[in-house]
CSV table of C-alpha atoms in Angstrom, one decimal:
chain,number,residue,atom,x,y,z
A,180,UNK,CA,7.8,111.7,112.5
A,181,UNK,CA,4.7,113.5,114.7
A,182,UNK,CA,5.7,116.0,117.0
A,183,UNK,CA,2.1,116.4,118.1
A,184,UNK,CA,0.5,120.1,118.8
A,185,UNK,CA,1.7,123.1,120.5
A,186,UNK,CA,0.2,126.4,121.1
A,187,UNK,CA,2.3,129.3,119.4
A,188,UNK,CA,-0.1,131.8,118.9
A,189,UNK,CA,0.7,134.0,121.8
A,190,UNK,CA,4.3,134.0,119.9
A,191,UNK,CA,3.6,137.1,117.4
A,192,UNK,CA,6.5,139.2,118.9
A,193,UNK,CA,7.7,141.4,116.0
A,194,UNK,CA,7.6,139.4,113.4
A,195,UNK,CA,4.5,138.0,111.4
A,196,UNK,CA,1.4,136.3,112.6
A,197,UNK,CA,1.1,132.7,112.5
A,198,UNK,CA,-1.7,132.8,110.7
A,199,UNK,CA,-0.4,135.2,107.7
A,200,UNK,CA,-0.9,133.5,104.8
A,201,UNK,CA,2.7,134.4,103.7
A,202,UNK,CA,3.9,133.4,107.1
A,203,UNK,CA,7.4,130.6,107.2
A,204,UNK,CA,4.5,128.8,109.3
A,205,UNK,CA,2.0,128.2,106.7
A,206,UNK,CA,4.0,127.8,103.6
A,207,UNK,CA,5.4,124.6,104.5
A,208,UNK,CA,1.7,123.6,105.1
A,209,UNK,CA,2.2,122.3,109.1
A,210,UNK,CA,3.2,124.6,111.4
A,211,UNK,CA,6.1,122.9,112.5
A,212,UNK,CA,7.5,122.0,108.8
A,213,UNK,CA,10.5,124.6,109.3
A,214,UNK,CA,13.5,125.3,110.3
A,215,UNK,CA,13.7,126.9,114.1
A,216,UNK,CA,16.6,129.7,114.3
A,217,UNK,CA,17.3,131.1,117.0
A,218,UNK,CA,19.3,134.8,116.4
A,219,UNK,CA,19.1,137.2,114.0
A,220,UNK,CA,22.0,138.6,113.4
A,221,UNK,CA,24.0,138.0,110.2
A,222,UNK,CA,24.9,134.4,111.4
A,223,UNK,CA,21.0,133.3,111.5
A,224,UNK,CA,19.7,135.9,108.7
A,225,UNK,CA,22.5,134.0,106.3
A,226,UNK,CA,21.4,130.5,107.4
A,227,UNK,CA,17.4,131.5,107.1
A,228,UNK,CA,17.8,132.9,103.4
A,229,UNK,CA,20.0,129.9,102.6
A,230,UNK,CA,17.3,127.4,103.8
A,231,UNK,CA,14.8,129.2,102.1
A,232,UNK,CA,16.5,129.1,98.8
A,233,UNK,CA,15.9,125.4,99.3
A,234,UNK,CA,12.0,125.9,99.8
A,235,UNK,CA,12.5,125.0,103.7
A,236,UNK,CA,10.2,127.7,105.8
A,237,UNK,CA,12.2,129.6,108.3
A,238,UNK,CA,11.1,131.0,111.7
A,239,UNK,CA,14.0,133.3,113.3
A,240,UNK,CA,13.4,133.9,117.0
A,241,UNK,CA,15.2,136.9,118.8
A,242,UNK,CA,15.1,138.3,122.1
A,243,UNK,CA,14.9,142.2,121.2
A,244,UNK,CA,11.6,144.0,120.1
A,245,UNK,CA,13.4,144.5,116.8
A,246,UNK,CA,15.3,142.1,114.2
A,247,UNK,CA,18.2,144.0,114.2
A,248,UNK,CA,18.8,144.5,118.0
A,249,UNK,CA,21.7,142.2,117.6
A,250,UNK,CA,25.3,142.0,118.5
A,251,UNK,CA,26.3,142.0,114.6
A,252,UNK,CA,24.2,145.4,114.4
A,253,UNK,CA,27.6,146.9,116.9
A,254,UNK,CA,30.3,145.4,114.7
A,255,UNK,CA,32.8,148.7,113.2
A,256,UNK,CA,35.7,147.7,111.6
A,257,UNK,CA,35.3,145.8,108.7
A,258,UNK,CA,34.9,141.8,107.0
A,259,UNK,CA,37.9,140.0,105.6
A,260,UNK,CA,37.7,139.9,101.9
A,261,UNK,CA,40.8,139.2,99.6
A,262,UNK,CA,42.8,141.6,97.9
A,263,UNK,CA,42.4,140.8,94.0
A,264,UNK,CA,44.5,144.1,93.1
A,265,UNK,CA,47.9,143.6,95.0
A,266,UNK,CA,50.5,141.7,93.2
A,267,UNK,CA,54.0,141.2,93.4
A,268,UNK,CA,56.3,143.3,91.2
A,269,UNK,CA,58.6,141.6,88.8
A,270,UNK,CA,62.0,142.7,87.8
A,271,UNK,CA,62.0,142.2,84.2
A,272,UNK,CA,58.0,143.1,83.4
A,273,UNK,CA,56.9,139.9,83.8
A,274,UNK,CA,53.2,138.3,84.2
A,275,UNK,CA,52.5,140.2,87.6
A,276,UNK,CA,52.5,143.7,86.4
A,277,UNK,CA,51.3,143.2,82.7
A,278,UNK,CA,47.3,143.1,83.8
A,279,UNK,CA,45.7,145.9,82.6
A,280,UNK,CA,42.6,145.6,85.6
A,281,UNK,CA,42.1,143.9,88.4
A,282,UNK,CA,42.9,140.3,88.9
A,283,UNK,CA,40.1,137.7,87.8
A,284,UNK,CA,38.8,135.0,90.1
A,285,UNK,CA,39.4,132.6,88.2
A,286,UNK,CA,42.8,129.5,88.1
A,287,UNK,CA,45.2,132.4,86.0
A,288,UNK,CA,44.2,135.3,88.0
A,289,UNK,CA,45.7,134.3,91.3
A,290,UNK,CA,48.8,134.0,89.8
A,291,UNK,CA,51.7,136.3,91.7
A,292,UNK,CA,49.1,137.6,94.2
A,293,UNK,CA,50.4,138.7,97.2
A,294,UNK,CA,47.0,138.2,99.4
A,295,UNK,CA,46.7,134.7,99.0
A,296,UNK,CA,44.5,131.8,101.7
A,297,UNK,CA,47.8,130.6,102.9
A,298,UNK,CA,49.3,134.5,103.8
A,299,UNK,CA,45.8,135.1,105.9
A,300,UNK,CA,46.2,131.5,108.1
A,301,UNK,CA,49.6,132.7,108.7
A,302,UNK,CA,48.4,136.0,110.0
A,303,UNK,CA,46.0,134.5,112.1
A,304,UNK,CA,49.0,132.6,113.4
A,305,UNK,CA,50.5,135.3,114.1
A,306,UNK,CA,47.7,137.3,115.5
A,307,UNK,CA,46.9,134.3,118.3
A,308,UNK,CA,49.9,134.0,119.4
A,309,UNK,CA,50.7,130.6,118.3
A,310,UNK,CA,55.1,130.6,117.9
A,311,UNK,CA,54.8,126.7,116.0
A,312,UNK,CA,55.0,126.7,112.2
A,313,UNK,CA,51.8,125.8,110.0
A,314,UNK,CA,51.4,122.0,109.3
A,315,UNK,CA,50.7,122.6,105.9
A,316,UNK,CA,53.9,123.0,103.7
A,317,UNK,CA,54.0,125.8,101.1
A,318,UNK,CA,54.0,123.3,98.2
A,319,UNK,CA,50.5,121.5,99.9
A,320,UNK,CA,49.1,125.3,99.7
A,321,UNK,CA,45.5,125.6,99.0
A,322,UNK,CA,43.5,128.3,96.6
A,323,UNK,CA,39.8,129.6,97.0
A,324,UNK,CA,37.5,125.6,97.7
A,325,UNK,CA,35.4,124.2,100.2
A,326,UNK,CA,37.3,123.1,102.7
A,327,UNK,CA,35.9,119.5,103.3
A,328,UNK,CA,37.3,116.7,105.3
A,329,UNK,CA,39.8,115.4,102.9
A,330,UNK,CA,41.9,118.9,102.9
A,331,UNK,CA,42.2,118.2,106.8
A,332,UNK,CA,45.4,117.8,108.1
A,333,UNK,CA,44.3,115.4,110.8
A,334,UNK,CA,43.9,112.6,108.2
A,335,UNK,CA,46.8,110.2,108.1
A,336,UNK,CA,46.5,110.4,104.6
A,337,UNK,CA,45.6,113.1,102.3
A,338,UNK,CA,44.8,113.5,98.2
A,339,UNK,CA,47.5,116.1,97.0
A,340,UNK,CA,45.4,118.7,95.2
A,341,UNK,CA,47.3,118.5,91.8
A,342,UNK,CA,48.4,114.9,92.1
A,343,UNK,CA,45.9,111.6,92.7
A,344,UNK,CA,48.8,110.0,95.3
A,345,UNK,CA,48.4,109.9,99.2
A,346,UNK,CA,50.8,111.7,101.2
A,347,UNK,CA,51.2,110.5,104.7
A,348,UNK,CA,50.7,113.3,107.3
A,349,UNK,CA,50.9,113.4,110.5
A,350,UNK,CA,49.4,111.9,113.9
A,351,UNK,CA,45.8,113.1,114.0
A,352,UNK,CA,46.0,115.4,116.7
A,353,UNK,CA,42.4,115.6,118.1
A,354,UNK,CA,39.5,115.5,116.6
A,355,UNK,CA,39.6,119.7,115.3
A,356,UNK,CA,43.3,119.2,114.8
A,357,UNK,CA,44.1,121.8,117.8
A,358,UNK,CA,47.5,122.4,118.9
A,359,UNK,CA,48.9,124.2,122.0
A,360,UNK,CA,51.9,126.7,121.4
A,361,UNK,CA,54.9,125.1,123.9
A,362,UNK,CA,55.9,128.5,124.4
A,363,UNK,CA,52.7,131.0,124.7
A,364,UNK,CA,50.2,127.9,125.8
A,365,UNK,CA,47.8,129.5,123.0
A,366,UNK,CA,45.9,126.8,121.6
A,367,UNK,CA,44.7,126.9,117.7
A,368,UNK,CA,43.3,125.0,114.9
A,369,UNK,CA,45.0,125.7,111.5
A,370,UNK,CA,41.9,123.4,109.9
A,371,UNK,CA,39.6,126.4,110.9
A,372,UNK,CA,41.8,128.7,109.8
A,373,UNK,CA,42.3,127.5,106.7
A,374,UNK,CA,38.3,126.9,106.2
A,375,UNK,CA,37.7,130.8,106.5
A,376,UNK,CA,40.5,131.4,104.5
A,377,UNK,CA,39.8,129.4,101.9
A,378,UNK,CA,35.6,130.0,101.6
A,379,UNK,CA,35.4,133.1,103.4
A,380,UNK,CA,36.0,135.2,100.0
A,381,UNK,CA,33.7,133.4,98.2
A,382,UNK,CA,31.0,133.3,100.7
A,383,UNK,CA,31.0,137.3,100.7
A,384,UNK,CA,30.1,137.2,97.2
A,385,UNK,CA,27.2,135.2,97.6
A,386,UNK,CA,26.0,137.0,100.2
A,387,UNK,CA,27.2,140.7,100.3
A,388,UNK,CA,28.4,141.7,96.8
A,389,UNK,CA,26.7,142.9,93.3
A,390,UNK,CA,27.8,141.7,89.9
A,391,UNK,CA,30.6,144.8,90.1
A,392,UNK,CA,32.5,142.9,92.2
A,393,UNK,CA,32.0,139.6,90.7
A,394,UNK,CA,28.4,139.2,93.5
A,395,UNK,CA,26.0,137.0,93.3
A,396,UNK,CA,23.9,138.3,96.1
A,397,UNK,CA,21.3,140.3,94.3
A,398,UNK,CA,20.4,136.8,92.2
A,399,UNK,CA,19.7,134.9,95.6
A,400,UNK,CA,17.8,137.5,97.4
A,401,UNK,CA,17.7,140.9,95.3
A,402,UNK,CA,19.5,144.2,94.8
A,403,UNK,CA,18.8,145.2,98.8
A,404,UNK,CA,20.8,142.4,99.5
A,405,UNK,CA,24.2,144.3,98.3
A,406,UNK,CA,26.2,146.2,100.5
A,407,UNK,CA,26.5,149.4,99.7
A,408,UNK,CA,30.7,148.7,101.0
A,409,UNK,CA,33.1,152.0,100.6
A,410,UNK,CA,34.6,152.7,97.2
A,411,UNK,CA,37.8,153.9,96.0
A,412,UNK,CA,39.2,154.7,92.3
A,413,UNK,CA,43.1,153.4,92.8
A,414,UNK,CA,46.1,155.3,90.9
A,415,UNK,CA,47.7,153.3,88.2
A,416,UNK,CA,51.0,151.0,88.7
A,417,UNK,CA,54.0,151.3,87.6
A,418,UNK,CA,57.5,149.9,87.2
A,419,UNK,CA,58.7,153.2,88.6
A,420,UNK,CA,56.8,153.2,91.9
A,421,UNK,CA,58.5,153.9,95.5
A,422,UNK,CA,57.8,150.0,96.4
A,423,UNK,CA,60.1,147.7,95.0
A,424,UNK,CA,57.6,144.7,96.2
A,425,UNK,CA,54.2,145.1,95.4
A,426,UNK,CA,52.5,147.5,93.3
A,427,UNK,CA,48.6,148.6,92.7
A,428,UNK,CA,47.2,148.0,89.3
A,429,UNK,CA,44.1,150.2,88.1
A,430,UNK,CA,41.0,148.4,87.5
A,431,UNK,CA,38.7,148.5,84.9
A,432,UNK,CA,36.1,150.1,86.7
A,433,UNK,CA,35.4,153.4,87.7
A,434,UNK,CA,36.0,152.5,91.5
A,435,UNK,CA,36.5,149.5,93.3
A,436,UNK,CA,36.1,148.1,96.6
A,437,UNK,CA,38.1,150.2,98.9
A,438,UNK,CA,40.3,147.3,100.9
A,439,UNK,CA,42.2,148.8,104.0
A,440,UNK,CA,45.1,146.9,106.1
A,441,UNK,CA,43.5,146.4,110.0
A,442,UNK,CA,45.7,144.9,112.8
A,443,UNK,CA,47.8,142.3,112.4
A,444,UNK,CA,46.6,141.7,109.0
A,445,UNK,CA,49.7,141.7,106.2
A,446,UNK,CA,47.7,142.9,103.3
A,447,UNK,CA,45.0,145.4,102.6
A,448,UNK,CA,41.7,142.7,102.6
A,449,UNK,CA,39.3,144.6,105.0
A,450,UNK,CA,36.1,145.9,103.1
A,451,UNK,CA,34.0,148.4,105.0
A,452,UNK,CA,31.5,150.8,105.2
A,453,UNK,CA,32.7,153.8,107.1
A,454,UNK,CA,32.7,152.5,110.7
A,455,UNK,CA,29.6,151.2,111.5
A,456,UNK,CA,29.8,148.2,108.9
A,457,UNK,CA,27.8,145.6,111.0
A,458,UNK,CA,25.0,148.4,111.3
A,459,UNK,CA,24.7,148.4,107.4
A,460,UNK,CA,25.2,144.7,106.7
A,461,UNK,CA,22.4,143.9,109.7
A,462,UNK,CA,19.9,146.4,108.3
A,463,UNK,CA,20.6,144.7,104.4
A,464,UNK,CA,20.6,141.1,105.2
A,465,UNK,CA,17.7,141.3,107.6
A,466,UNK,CA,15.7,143.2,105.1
A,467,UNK,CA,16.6,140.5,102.4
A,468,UNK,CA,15.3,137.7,105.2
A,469,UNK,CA,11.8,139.5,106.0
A,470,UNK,CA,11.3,140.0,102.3
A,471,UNK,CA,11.6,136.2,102.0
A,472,UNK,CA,8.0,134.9,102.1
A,473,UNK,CA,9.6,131.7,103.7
A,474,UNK,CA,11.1,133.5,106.5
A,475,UNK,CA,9.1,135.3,109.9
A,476,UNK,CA,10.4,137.2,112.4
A,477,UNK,CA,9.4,136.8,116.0
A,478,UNK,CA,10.7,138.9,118.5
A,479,UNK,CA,10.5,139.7,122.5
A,480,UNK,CA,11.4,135.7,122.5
A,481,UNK,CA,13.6,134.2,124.4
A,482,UNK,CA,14.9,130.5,124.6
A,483,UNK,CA,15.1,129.2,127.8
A,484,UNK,CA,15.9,125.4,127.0
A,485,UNK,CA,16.4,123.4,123.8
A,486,UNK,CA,14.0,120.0,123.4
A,487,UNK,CA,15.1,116.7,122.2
A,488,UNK,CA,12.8,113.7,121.3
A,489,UNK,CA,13.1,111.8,125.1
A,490,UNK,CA,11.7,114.7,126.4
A,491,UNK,CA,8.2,113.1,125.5
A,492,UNK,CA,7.8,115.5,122.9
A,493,UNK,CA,8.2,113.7,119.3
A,494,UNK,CA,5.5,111.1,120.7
A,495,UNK,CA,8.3,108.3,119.8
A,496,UNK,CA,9.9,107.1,122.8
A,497,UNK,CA,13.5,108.1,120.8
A,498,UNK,CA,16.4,105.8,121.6
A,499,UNK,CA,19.7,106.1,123.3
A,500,UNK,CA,21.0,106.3,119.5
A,501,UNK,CA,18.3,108.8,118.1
A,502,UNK,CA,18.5,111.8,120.2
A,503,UNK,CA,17.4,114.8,117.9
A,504,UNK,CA,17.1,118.5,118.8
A,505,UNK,CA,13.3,118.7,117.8
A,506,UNK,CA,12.3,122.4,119.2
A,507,UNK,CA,12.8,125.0,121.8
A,508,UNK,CA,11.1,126.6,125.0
A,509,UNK,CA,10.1,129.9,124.4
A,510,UNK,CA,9.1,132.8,126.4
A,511,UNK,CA,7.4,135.6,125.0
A,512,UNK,CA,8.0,138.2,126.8
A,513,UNK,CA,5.2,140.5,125.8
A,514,UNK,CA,2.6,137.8,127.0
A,515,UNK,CA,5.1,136.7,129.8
A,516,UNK,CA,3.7,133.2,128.5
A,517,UNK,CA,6.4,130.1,127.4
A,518,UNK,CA,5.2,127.9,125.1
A,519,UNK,CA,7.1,124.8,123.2
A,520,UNK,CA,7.7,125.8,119.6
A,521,UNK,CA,9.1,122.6,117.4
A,522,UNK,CA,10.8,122.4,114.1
A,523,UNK,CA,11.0,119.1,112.2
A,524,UNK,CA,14.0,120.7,109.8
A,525,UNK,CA,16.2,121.5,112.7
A,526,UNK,CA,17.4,124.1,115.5
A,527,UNK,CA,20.6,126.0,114.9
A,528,UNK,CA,22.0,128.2,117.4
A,529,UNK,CA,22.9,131.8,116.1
A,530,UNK,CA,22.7,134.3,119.2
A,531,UNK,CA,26.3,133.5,119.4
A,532,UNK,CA,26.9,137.4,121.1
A,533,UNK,CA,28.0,137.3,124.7
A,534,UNK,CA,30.1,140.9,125.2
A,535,UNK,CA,27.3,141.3,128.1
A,536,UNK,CA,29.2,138.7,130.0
A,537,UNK,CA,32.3,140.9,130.6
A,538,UNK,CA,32.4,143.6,133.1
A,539,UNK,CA,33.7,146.4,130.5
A,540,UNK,CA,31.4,146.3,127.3
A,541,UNK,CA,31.4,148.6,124.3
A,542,UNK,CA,28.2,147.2,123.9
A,543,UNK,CA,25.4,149.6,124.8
A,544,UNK,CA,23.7,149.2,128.4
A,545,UNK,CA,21.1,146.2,128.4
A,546,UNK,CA,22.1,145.0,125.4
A,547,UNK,CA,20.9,140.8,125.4
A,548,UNK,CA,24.6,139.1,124.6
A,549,UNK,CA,24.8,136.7,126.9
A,550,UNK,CA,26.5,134.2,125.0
A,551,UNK,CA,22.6,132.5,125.3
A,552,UNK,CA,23.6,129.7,122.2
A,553,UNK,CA,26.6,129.0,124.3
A,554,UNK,CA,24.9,128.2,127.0
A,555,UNK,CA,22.1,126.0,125.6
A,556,UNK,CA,24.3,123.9,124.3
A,557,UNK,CA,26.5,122.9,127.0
A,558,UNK,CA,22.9,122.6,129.3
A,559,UNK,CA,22.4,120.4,126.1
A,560,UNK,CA,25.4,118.9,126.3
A,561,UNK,CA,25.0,118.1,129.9
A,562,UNK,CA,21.4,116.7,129.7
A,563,UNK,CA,22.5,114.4,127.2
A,564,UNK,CA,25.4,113.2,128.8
A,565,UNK,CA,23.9,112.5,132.0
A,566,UNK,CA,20.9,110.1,130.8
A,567,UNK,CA,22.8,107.7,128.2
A,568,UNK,CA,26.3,107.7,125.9
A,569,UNK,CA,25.7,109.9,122.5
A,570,UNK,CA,28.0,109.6,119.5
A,571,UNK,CA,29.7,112.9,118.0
A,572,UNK,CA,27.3,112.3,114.5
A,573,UNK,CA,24.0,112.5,116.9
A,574,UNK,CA,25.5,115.6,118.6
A,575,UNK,CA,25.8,117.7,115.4
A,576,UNK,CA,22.0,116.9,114.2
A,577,UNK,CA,21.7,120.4,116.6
């Protein structure tokens, strides 16, 4: 499809030129053959190098002068990992304590955990506030997958993981299986729960972790990809230990991830870095982005309004049923010019921060998290509504 010409050269901000001949812009020979992000934080850096691993050309667009004036830059705490080492003790020596290191990833090594998927939805249960039970019964219990459609419990029917027969489930409940507590009036989806729970572990190792913890991040995107996360060298286990549930085993390394219990969490899972981890995961994953020569930077840019094709822009007079996010408004506001900037691989939304909004921030003093992908979409949203019907599967194309 032609999306005809725009004029982006005032758009430099403080990423690479357009006309770099490693620039996202070039490299998929058109300048709009790319992928339009708009964020970059650890949401739109991990989409970009993604993308790029697929040969698409990436351009991320933020609003600060630098790529990582974010709001992941501010996070402290930690991420949610799993806890490999922490498994229940048996009575008479059994498989649980007989490991010699820590537990392998693979079918056997999850055996007698005691961080397992189904233990984090619950916390998160717990956490929200929701009283009800989880749908999913402790024999239907799910290990490490992608979570697709047909794990959902909103299906009427379901494929039991270990056995080829339906089981009937429920009444879909809405269309992201939500439910509203009828005693606290909190409303939560145990399918999204579940998701993180079941990828999340295995989506740090792609991204965050080296090959000592089982990390595949430094064979997408190199060794300044890994995360330099705190370390610990844990004491060996024994039958004679204080607790009578769980015990630590020693690992076969010299140190290991050092996994501390945060909140309402049940288990150790949280890996860290001191307490500035978003500051050191930002500053890794952005470097691993604007080392990609399929990825630029452009900063001092700000989105005003997302484009779709009846806007007169793809030069196709789109139909009621073809309604594509083709490109966004842009103001750069170093030139205080806006110019149209489109992208015939997509838009996705990642300037998901919006602490700004709220009276009381920890966030610094004119920091830009506004909750800006928020808002673009329901204007979106709006737009779209108001000039003809559009089906769920033509609302996710953005």
């Amino acid at each position: 499809r032609c999306f005809g010409s725009t004029n982006t050269s005032s758009l430099f901000g403080g990423g690479r030129r357009s006309n770099s001949s490693t620039s996202a812009t070039t490299a998929g020979g058109a300048p709009h053959e790319r992928l339009l992000i708009l964020g970059s934080g650890v949401a739109g850096c991990a989409t970009a190098l993604t993308a790029a691993r697929h040969g698409i050309p990436v351009t991320i667009l933020h609003a600060g002068s630098s790529r990582n004036d974010c709001n992941s830059y501010w996070a402290q705490g930690g991420v949610i990992y799993r806890n490999y080492r922490l498994r229940e003790k048996t009575d008479n020596g059994g498989n649980s304590n007989s490991s010699n290191g820590t537990a392998s990833l693979g079918e056997e090594g999850v055996k007698g955990l005691v961080d397992t998927p189904r233990s984090l939805v619950n916390d998160i249960r717990i956490a929200s506030g929701y009283t009800g039970p989880l749908q999913r019964e402790e024999s239907e219990s799910l290990e490490e997958c992608v979570y697709s459609s047909q794990y959902h419990l909103d299906n009427n029917h379901r494929n039991n993981n270990n056995n080829p027969t339906t089981t009937t489930r429920r009444p879909p409940q809405g269309s992201n299986n939500s439910q509203t507590c009828p005693t606290s009036n909190v409303r939560w989806s145990e399918d999204a729960s579940w998701k993180l729970a079941c990828e999340g572990p295995t989506r740090i190792r792609q991204l965050l972790l080296g090959p000592k913890d089982s990390g595949t991040a430094h064979e997408h995107y190199g060794p300044h990809a890994i995360v330099p996360f705190d370390r610990q060298v844990l004491p060996t286990g024994s039958e004679d230990d204080d607790d009578d549930i769980r015990v630590y085993k020693d690992g076969s390394e010299d140190d290991v991830l050092s996994l501390c219990l945060e909140a309402s969490h049940s288990a150790a899972r949280i890996i860290h870095y001191a307490d500035c981890t978003g500051k050191v995961i930002t500053e890794r994953i952005t470097d691993a982005a604007s080392k990609h020569p399929l990825i630029e930077f452009r900063g001092d840019c700000v989105v005003t309004d997302l484009i779709f094709d009846e806007d007169g822009a793809s030069g196709s007079g789109g139909s009621s049923n073809d309604k594509m996010v083709i490109g966004a408004k842009v103001l750069d506001k170093q030139q205080n010019e806006q110019s149209n900037m489109y992208a015939t691989h997509g838009v996705v939304l990642a300037s998901g921060g919006l602490g700004g909004i709220y009276q009381h921030s920890t966030n610094p003093l004119g920091f830009n998290a506004l909750g800006s992908s928020v808002g673009l979409a329901l204007r979106l949203e709006d737009r779209l509504s108001s000039s003809s019907p559009l089906n769920n599967n033509n609302m996710n194309k953005y």
